[in-house]
PDB file of C-alpha atoms in Angstrom:
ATOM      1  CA  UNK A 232      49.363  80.732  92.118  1.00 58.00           C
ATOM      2  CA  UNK A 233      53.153  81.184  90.918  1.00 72.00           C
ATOM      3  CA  UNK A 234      54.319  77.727  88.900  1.00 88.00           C
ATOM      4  CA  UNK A 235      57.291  76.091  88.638  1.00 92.00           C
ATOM      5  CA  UNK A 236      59.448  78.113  86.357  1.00 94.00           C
ATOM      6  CA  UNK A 237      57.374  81.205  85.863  1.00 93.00           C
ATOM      7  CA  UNK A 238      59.859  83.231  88.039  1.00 94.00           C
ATOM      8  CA  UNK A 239      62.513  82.821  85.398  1.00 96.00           C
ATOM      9  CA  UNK A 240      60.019  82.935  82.027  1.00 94.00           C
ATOM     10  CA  UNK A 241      59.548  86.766  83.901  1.00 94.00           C
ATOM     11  CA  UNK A 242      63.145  87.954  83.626  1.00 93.00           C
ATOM     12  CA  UNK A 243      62.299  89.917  80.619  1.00 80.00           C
ATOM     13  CA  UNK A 244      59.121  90.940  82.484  1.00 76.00           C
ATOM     14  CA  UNK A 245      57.241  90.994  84.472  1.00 60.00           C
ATOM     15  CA  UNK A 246      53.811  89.011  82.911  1.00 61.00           C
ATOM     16  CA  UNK A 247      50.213  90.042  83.323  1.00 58.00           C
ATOM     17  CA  UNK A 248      47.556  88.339  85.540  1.00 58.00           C
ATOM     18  CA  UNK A 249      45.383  85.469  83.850  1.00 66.00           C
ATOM     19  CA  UNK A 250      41.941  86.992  85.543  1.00 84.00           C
ATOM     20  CA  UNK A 251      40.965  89.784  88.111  1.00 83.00           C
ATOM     21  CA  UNK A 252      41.740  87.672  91.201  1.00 86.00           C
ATOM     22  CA  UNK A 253      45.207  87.153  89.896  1.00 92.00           C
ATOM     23  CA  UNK A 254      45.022  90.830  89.462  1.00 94.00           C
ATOM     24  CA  UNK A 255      44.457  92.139  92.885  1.00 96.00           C
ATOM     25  CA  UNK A 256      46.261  89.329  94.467  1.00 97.00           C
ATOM     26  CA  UNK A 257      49.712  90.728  92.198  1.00 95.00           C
ATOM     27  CA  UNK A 258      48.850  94.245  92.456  1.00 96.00           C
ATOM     28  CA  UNK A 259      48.584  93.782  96.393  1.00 97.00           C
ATOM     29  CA  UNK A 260      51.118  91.514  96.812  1.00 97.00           C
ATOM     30  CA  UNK A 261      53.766  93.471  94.861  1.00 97.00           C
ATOM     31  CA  UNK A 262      53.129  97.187  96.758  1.00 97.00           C
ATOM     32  CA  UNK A 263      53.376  95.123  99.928  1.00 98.00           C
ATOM     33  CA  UNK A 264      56.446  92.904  98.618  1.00 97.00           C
ATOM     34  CA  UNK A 265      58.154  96.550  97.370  1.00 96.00           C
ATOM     35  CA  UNK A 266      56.704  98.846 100.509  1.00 96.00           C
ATOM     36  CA  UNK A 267      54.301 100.943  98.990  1.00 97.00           C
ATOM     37  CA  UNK A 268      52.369  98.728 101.649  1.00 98.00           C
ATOM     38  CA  UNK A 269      54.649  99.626 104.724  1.00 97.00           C
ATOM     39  CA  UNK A 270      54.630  97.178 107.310  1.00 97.00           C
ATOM     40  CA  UNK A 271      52.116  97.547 109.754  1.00 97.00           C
ATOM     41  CA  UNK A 272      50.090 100.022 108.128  1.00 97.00           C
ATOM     42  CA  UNK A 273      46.541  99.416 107.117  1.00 97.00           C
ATOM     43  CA  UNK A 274      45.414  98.608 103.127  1.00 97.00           C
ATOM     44  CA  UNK A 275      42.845 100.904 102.257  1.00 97.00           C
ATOM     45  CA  UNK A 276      39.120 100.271 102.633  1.00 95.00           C
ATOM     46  CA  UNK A 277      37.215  98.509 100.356  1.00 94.00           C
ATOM     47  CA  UNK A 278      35.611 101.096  98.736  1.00 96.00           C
ATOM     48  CA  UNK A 279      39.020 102.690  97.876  1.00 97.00           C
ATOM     49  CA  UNK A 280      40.382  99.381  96.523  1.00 96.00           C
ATOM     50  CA  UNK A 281      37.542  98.421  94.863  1.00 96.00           C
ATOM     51  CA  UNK A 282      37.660 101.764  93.207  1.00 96.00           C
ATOM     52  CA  UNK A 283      41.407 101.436  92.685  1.00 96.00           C
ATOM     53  CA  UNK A 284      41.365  98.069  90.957  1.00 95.00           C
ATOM     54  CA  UNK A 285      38.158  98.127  89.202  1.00 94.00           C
ATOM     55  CA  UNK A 286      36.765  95.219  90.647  1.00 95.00           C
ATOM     56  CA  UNK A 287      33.832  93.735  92.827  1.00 95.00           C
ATOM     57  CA  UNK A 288      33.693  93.239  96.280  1.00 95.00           C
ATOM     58  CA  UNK A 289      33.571  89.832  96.410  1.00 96.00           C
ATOM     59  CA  UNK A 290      36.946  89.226  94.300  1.00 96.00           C
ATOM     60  CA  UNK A 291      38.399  91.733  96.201  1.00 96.00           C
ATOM     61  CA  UNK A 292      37.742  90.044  99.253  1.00 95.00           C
ATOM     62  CA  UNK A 293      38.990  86.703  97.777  1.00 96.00           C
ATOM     63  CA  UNK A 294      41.870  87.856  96.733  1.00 96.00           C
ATOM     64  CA  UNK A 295      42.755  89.193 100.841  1.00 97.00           C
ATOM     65  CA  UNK A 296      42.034  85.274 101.913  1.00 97.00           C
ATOM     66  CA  UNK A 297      44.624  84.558  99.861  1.00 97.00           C
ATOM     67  CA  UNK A 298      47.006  87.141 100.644  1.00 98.00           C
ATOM     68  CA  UNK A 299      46.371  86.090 104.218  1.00 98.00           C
ATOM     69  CA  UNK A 300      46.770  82.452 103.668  1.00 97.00           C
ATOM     70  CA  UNK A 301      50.244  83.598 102.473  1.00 98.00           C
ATOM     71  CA  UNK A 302      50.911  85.385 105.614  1.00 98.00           C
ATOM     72  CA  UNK A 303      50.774  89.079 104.110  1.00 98.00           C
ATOM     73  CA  UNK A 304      48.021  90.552 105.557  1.00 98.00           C
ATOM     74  CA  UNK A 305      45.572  89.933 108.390  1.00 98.00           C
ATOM     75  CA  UNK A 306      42.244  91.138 107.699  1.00 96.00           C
ATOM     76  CA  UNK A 307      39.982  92.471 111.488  1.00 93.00           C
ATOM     77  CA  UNK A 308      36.211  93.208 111.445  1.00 89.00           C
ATOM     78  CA  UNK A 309      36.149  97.086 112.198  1.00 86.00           C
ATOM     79  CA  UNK A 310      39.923  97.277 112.208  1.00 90.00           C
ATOM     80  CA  UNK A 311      40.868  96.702 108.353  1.00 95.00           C
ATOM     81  CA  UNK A 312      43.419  94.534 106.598  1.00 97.00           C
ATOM     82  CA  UNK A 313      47.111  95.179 108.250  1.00 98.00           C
ATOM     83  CA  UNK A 314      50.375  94.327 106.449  1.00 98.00           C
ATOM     84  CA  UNK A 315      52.346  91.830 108.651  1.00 98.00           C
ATOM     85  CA  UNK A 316      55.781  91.842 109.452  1.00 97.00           C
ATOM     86  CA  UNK A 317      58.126  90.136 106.763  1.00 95.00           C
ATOM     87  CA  UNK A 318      58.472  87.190 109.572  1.00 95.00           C
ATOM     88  CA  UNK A 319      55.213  86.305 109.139  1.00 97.00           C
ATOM     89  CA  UNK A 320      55.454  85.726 105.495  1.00 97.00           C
ATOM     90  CA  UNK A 321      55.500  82.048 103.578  1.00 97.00           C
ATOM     91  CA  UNK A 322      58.760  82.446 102.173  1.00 95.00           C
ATOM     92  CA  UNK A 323      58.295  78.954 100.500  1.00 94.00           C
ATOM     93  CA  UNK A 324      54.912  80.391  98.549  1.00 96.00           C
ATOM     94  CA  UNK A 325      56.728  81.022  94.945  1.00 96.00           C
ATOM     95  CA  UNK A 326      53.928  83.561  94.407  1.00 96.00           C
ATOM     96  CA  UNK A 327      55.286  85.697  97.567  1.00 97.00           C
ATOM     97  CA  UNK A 328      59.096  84.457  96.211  1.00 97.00           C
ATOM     98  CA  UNK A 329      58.006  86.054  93.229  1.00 96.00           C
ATOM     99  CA  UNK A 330      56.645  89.782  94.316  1.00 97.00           C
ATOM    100  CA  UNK A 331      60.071  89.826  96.536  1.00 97.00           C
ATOM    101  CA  UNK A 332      62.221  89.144  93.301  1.00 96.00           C
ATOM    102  CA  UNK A 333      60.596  91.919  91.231  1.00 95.00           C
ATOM    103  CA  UNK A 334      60.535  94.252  94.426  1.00 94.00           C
ATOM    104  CA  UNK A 335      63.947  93.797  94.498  1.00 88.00           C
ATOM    105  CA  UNK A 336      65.326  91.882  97.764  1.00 90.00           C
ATOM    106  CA  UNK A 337      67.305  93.380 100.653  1.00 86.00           C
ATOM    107  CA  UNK A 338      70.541  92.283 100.669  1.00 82.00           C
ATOM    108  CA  UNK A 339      69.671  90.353 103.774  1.00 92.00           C
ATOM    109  CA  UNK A 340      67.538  88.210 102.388  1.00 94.00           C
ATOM    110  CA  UNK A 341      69.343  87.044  99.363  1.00 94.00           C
ATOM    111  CA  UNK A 342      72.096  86.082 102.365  1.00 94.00           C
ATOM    112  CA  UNK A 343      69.857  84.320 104.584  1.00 96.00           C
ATOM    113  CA  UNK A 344      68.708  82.701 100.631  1.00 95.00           C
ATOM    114  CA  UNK A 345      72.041  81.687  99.784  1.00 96.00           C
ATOM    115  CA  UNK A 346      72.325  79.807 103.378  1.00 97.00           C
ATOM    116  CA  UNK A 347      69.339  78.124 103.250  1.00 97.00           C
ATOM    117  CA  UNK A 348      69.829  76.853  99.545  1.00 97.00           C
ATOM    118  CA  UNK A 349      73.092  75.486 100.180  1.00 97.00           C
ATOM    119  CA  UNK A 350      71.883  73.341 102.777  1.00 97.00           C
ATOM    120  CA  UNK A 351      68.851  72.050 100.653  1.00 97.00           C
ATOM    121  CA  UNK A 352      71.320  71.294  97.384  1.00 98.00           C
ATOM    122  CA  UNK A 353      73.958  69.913  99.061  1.00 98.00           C
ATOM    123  CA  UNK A 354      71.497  67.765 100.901  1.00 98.00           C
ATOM    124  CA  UNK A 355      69.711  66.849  97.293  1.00 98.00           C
ATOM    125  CA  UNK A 356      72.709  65.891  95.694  1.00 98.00           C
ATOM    126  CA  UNK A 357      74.272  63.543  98.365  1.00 98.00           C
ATOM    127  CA  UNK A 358      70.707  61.507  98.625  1.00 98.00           C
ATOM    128  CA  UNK A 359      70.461  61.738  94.636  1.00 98.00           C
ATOM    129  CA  UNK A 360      73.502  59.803  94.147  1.00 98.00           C
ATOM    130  CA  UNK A 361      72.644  57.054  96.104  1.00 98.00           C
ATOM    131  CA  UNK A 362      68.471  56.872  94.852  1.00 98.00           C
ATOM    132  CA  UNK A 363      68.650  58.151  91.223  1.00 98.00           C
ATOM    133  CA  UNK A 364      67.213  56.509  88.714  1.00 98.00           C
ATOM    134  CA  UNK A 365      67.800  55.970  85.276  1.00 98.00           C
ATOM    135  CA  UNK A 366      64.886  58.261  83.835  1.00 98.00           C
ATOM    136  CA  UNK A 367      65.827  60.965  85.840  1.00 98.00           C
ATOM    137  CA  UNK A 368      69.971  60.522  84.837  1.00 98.00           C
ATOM    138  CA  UNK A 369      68.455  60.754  80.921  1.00 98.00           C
ATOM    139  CA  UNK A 370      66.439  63.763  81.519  1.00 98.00           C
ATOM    140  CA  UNK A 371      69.226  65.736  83.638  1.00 98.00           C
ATOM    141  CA  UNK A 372      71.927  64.719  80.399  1.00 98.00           C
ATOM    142  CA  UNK A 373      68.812  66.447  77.819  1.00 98.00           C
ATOM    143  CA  UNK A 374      68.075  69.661  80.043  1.00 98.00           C
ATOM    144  CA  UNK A 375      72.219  69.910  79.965  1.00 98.00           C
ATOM    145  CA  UNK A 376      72.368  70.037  76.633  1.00 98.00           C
ATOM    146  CA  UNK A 377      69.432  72.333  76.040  1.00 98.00           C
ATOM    147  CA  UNK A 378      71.038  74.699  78.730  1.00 98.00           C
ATOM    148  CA  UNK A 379      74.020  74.708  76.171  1.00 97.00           C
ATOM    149  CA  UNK A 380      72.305  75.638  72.880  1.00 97.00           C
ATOM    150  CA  UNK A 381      70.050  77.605  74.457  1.00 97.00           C
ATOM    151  CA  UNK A 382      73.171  79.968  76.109  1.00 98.00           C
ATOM    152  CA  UNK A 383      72.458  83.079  74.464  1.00 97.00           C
ATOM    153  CA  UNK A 384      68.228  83.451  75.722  1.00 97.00           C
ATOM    154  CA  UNK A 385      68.444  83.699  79.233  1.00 96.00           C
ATOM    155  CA  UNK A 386      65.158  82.371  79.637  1.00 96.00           C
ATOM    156  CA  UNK A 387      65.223  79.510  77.749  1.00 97.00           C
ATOM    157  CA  UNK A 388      69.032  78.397  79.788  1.00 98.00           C
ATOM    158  CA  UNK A 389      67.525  79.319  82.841  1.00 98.00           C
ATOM    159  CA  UNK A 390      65.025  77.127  82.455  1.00 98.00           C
ATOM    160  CA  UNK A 391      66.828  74.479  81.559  1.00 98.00           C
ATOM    161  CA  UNK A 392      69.225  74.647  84.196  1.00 98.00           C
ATOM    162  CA  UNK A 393      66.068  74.575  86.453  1.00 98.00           C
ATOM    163  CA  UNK A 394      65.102  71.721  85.411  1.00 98.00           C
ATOM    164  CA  UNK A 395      68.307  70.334  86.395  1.00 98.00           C
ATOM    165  CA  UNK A 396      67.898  71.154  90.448  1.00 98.00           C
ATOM    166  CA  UNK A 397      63.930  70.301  90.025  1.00 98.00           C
ATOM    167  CA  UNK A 398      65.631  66.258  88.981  1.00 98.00           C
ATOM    168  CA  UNK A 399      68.108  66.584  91.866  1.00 98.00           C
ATOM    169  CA  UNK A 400      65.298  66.974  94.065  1.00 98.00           C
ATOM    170  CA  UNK A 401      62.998  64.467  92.715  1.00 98.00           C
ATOM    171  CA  UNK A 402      65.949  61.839  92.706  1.00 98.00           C
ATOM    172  CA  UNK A 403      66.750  62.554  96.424  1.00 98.00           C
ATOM    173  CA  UNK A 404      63.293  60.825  96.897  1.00 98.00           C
ATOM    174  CA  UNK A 405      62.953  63.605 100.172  1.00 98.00           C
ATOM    175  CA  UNK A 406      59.265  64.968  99.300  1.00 97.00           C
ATOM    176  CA  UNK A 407      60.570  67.968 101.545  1.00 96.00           C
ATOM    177  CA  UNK A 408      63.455  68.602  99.328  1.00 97.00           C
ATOM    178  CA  UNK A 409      61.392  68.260  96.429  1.00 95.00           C
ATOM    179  CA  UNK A 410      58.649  70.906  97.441  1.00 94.00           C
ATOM    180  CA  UNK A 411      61.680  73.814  98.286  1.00 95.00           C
ATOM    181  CA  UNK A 412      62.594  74.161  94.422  1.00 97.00           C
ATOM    182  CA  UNK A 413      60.839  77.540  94.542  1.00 96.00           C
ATOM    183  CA  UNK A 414      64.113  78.597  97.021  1.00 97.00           C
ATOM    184  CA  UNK A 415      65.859  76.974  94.114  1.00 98.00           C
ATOM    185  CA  UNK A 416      64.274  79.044  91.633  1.00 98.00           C
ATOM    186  CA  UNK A 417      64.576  82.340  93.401  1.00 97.00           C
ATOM    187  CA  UNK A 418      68.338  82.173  94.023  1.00 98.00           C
ATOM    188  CA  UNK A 419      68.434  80.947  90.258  1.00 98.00           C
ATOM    189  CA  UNK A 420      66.812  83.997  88.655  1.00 98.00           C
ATOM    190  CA  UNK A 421      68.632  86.219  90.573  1.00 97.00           C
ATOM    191  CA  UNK A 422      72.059  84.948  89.797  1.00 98.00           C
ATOM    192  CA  UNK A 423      70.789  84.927  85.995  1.00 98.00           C
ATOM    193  CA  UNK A 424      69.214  88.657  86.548  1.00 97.00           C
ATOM    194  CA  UNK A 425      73.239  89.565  87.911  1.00 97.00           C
ATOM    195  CA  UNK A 426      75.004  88.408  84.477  1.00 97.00           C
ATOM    196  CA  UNK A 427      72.448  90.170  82.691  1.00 97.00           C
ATOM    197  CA  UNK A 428      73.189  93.128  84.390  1.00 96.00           C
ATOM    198  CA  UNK A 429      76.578  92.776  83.792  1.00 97.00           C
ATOM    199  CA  UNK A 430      76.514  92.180  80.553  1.00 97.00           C
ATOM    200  CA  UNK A 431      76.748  88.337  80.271  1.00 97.00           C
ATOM    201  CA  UNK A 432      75.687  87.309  76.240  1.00 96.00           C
ATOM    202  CA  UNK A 433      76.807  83.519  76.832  1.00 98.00           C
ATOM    203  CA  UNK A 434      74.864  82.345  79.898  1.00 97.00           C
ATOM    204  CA  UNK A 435      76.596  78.220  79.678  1.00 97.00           C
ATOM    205  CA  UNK A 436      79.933  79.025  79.401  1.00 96.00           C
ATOM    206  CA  UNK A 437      80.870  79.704  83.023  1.00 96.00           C
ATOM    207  CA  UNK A 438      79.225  76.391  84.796  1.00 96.00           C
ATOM    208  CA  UNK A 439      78.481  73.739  81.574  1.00 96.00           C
ATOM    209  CA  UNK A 440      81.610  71.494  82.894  1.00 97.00           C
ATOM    210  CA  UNK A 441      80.603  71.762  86.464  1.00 98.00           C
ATOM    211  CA  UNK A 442      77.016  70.364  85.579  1.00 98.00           C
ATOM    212  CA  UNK A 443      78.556  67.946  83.505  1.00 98.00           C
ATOM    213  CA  UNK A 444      80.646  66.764  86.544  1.00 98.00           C
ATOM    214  CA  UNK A 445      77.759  66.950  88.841  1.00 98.00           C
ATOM    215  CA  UNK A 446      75.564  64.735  86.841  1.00 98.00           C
ATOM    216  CA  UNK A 447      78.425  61.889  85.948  1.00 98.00           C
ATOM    217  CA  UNK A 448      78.976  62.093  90.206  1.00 98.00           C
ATOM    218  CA  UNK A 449      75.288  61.440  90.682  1.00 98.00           C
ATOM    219  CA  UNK A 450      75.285  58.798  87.684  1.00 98.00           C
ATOM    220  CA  UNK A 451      78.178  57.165  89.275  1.00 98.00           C
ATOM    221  CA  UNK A 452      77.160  57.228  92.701  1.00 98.00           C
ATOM    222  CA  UNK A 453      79.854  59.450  93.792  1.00 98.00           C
ATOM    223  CA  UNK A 454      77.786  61.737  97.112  1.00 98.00           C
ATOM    224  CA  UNK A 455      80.999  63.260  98.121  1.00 98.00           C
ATOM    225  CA  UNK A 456      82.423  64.021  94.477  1.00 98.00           C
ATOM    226  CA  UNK A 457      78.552  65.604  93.671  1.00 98.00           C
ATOM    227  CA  UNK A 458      78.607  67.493  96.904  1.00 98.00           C
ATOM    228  CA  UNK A 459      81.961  69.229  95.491  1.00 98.00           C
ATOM    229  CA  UNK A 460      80.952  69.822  92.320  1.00 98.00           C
ATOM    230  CA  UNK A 461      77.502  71.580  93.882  1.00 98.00           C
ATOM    231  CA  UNK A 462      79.709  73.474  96.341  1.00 98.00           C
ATOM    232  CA  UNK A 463      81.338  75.227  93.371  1.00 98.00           C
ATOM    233  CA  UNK A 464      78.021  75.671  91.552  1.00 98.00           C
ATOM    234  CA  UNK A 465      76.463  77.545  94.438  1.00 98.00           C
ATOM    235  CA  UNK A 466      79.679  79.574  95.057  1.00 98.00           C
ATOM    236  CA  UNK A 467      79.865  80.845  91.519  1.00 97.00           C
ATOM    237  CA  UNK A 468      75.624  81.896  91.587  1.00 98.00           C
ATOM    238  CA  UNK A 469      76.124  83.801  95.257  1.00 97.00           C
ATOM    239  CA  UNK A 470      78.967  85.445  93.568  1.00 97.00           C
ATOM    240  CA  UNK A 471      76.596  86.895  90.771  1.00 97.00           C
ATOM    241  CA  UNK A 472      73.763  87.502  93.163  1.00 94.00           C
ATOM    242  CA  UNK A 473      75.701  89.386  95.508  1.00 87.00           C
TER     243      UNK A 473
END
């Protein structure tokens, strides 16, 4: 299972499974994530995988319930284990977020991402001025300033910057907001993966003022001032992602 943050910790690589299960469950998840698993077509037999991944039945078979409780793969008694249609994948499951980042996304999705996070931030931030809380105004103000000494490691700001969203979520109090951060994450990293591609060496310098505006419009109350400030954030991260 993917956690909070790890999609951004991988930008300088991809890391390596804990234990076999994680093993096969990346290793599977990733060639159907980047197509080497087409859609529709049917995994291998055990034998072959087993073979292929140097593993035992049994976590080989473990690691399909999961990749079916994700919505990858639907495992038949004397038909095999078929790779679903991309519609039928948990696109909230940061684990599946996670093979789709490091597949590299169609441009279509990071659209339909873009969309979809808008809605959810610009949602978190209205609800967040009105039902913050002190803790959470303290800990936004000390992940802002870690995002700015940090600006050079892309890891390190992009986690801190995370961290951010993740208290806008928790202080809209909206449990459903809360548990979409992964979206968050995803549309995050890639935005991060687009300056480093381009050549970015100072990570803070573009939004530090607009996060410093966003948090003293949640600290003050101020839905409609927070909503503004957000609306520029998320217009200056699709620009880099697209």
């Amino acid at each position: 299972m993917a956690e909070p943050g790890q999609l951004i910790r991988s930008l300088s690589g991809r890391p390596a499974a804990r234990n076999f299960h994680s093993f096969v469950i990346n290793e599977i998840g990733m060639g159907v994530a980047s197509g080497a698993f087409p859609v529709g077509s049917t995994l291998p037999g055990d034998a072959e995988m087993i073979d292929r991944y140097e593993v035992s039945r049994t976590v080989l078979r473990e690691a399909i319930k999961t990749l079916e409780a994700k919505g990858l793969v639907e495992a038949r008694a004397k038909v095999g284990t078929r790779v679903l249609a991309r519609n039928r994948w948990n696109l909230f499951d940061r684990q599946v977020l996670f093979w789709i980042f490091h597949a590299t996304p169609e441009p279509g999705f990071t659209d339909s991402l873009c969309e979809v996070r808008a809605g959810l931030e610009m949602q978190a931030v209205t609800l967040a001025a009105s039902r913050r809380q002190a803790e959470q105004m303290r800990m936004m103000r000390y992940w802002l300033a870690q995002a700015h000494v940090s600006a050079a490691m892309v890891e390190s700001h992009g986690l801190a910057v995370f961290e951010i969203h993740r208290l806008m979520a928790e202080a809209s109090q909206n449990p459903i907001l809360r548990s979409a951060t992964g979206l968050v994450e995803f549309a995050l990293a890639m935005a991060l993966r687009g300056q480093m591609q381009a050549g970015v060496t100072d990570f803070a310098a573009e939004k530090t003022a607009a996060y410093e505006a966003l948090i003293t419009a949640i600290d003050k109350g101020d839905g409609a001032g927070a909503s503004a400030v957000m609306a520029g954030i998320l217009s200056a991260d699709r620009g880099w992602i697209r």
